[in-house]
JSON list of C-alpha atoms in Angstrom, two decimals:
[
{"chain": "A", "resi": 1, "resn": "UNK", "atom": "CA", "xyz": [-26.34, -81.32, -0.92]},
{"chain": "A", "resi": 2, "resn": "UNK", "atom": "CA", "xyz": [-23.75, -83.93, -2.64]},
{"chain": "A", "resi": 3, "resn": "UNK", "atom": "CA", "xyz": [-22.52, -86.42, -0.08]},
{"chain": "A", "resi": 4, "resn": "UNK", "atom": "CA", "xyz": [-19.61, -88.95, -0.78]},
{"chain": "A", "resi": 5, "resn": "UNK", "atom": "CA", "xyz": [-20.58, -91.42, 1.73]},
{"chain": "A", "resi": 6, "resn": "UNK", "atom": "CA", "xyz": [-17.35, -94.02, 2.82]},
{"chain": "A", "resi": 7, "resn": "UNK", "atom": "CA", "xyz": [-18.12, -97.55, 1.60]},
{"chain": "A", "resi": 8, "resn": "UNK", "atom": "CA", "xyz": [-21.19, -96.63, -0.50]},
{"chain": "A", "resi": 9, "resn": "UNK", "atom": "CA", "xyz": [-21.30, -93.46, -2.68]},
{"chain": "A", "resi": 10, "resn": "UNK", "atom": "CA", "xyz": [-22.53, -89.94, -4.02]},
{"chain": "A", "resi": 11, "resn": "UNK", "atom": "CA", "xyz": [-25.80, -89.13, -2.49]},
{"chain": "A", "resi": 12, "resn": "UNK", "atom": "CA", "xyz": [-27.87, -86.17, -3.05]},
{"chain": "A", "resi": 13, "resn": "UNK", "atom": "CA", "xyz": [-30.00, -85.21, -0.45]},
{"chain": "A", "resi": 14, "resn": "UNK", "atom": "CA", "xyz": [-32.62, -82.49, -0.57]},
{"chain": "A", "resi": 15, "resn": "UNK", "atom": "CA", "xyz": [-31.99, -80.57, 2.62]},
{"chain": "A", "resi": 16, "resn": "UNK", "atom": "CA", "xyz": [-32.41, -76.95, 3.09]},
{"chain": "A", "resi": 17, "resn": "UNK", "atom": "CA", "xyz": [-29.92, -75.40, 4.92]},
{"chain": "A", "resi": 18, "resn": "UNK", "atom": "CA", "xyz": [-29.13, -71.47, 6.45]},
{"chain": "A", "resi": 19, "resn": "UNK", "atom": "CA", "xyz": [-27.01, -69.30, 4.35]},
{"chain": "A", "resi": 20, "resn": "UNK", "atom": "CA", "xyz": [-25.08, -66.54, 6.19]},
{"chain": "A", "resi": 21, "resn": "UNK", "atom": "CA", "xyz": [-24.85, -63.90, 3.21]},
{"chain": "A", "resi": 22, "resn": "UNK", "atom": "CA", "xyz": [-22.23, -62.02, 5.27]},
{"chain": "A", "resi": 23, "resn": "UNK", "atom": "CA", "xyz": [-19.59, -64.29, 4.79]},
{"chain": "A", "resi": 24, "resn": "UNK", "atom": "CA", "xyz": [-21.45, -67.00, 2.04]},
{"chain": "A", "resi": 25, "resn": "UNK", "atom": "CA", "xyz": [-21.48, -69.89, 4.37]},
{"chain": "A", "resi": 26, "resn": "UNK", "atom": "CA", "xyz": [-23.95, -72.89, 4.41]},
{"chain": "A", "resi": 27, "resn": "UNK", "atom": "CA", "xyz": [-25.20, -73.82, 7.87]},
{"chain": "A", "resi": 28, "resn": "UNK", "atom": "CA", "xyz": [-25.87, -77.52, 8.55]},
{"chain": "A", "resi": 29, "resn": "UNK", "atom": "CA", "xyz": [-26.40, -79.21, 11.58]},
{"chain": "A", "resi": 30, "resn": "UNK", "atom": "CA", "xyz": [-24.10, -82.63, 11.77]},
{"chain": "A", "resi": 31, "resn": "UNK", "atom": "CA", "xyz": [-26.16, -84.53, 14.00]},
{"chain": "A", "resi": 32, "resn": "UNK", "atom": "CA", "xyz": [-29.52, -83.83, 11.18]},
{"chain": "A", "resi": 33, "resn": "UNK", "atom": "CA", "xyz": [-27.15, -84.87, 8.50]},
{"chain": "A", "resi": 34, "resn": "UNK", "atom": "CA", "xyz": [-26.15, -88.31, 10.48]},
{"chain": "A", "resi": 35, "resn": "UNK", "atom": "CA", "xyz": [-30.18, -88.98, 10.95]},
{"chain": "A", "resi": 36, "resn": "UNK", "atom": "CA", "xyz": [-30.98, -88.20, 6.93]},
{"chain": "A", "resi": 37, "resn": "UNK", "atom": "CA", "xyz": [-27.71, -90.20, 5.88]},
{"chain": "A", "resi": 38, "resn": "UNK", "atom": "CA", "xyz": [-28.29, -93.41, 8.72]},
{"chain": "A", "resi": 39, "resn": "UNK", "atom": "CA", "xyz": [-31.63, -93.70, 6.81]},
{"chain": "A", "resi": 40, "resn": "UNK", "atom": "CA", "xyz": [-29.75, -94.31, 3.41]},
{"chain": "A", "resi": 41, "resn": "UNK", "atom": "CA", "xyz": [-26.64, -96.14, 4.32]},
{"chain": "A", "resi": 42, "resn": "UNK", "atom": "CA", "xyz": [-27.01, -99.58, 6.92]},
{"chain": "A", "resi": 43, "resn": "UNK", "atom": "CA", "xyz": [-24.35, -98.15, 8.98]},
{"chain": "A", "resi": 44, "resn": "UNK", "atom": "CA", "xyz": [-25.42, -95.78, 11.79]},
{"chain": "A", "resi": 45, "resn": "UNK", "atom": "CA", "xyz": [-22.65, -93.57, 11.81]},
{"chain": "A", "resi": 46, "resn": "UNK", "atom": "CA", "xyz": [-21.55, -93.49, 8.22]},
{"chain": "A", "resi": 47, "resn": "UNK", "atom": "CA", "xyz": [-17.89, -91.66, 7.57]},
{"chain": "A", "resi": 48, "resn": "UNK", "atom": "CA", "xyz": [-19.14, -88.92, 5.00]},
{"chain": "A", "resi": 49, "resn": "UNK", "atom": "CA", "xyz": [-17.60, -85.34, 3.48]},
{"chain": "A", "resi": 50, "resn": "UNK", "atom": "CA", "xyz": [-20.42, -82.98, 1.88]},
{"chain": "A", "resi": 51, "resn": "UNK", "atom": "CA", "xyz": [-18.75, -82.13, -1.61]},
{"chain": "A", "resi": 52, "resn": "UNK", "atom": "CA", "xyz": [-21.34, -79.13, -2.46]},
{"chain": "A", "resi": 53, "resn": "UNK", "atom": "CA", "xyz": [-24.55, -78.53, -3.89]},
{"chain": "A", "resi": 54, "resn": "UNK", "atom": "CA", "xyz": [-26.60, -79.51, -6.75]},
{"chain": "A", "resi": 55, "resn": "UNK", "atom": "CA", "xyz": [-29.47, -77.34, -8.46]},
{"chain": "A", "resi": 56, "resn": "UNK", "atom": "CA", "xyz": [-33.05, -78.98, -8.02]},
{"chain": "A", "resi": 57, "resn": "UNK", "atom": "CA", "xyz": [-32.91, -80.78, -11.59]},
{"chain": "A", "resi": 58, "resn": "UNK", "atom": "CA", "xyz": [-30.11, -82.74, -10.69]},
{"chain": "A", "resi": 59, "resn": "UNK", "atom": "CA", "xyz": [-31.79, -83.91, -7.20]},
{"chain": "A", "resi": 60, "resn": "UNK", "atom": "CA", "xyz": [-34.81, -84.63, -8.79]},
{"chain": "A", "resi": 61, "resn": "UNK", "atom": "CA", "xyz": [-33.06, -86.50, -11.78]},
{"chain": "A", "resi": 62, "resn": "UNK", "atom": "CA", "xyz": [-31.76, -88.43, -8.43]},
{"chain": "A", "resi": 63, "resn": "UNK", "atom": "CA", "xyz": [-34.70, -89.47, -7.17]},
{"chain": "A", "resi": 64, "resn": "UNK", "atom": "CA", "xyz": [-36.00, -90.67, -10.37]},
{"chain": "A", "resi": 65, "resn": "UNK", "atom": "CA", "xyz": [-32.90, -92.83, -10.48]},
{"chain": "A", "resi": 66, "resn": "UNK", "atom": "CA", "xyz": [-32.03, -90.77, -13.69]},
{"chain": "A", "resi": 67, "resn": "UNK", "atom": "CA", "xyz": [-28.97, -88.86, -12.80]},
{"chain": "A", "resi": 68, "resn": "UNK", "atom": "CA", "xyz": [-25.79, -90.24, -14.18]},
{"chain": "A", "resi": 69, "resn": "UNK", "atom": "CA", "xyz": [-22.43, -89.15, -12.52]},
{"chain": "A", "resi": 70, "resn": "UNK", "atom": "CA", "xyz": [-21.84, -86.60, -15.25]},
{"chain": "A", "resi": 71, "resn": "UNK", "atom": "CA", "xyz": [-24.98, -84.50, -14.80]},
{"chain": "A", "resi": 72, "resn": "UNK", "atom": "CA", "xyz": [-24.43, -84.61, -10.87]},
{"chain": "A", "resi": 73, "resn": "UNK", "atom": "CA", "xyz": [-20.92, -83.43, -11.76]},
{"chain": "A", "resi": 74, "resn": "UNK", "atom": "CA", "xyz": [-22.11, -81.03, -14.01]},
{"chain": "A", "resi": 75, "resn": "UNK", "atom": "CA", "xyz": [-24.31, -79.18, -12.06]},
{"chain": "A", "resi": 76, "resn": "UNK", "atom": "CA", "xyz": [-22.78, -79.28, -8.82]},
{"chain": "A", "resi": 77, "resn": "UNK", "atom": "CA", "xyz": [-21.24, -76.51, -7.01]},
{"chain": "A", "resi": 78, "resn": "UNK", "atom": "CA", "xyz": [-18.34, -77.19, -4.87]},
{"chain": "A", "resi": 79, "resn": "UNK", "atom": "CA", "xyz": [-17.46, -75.98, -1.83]},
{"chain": "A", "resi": 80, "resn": "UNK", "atom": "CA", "xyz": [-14.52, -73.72, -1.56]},
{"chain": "A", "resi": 81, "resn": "UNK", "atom": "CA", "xyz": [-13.83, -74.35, 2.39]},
{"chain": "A", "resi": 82, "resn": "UNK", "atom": "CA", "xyz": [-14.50, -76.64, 5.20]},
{"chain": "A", "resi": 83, "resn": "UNK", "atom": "CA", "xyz": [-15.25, -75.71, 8.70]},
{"chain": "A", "resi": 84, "resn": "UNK", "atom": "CA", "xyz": [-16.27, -77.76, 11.42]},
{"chain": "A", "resi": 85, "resn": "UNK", "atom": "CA", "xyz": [-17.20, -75.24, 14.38]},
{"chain": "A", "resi": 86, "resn": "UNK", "atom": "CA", "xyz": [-18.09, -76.31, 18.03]},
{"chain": "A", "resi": 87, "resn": "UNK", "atom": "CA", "xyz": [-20.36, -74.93, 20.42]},
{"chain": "A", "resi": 88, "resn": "UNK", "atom": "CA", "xyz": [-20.40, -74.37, 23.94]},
{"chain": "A", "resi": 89, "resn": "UNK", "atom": "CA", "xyz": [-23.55, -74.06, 25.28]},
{"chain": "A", "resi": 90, "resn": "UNK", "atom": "CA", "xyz": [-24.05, -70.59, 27.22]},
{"chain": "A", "resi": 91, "resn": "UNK", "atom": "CA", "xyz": [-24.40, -71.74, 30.84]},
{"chain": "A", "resi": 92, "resn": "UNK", "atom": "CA", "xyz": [-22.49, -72.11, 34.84]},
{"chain": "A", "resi": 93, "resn": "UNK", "atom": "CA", "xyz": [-19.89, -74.78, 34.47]},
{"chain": "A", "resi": 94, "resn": "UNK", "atom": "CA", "xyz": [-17.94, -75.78, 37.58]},
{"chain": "A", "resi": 95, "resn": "UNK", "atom": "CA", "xyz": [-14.09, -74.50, 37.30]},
{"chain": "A", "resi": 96, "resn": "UNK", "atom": "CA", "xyz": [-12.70, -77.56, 35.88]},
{"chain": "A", "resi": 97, "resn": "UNK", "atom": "CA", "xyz": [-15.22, -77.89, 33.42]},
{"chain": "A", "resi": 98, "resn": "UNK", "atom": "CA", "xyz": [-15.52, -76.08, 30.61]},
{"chain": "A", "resi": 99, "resn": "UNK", "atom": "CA", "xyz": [-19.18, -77.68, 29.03]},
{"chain": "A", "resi": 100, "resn": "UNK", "atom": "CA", "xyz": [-17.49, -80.04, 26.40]},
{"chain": "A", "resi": 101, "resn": "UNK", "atom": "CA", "xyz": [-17.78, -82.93, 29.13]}
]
């Protein structure tokens, strides 16, 4: 995955994620991505937007401090949408609740 991270920069990280073939969305949990990208940026909560994907090559090029920006923008793959999807958890919730609280 290609992070822009606010206040510091690309960053590739080598996550595996789900694929839904149905409908060709990547899967990623937020709250994983805020634990891999605290442990690369100082800030605990870092403002961030996931740009796309990079083949292996590239991520490895990365960690050998190799990559320059025009191989990660060469071999990137950008998303073509956004979503950001809540969950309610299936459950009892009293009647002026409705499990966001």
């Amino acid at each position: 995955m290609v992070v822009h991270v606010d206040g510091f920069g690309l960053v590739i990280l080598g996550k595996t994620c789900r694929l839904c073939l149905k409908c060709e969305t990547l899967i990623a949990h937020k709250a994983e991505l805020d634990a891999l990208l605290s442990m690369v940026v100082t800030r605990s909560k870092p403002d961030y937007v996931v740009l796309g994907t990079a083949d292996r090559r590239t991520y490895r090029l990365g960690l050998a401090g190799a990559a320059s920006l025009d191989d990660v923008k060469a071999h990137t793959s950008d998303f073509k949408s956004y979503w950001n999807v809540t969950i309610t958890p299936a459950g009892w919730y009293p009647k002026n609740q409705t499990g966001h609280d």
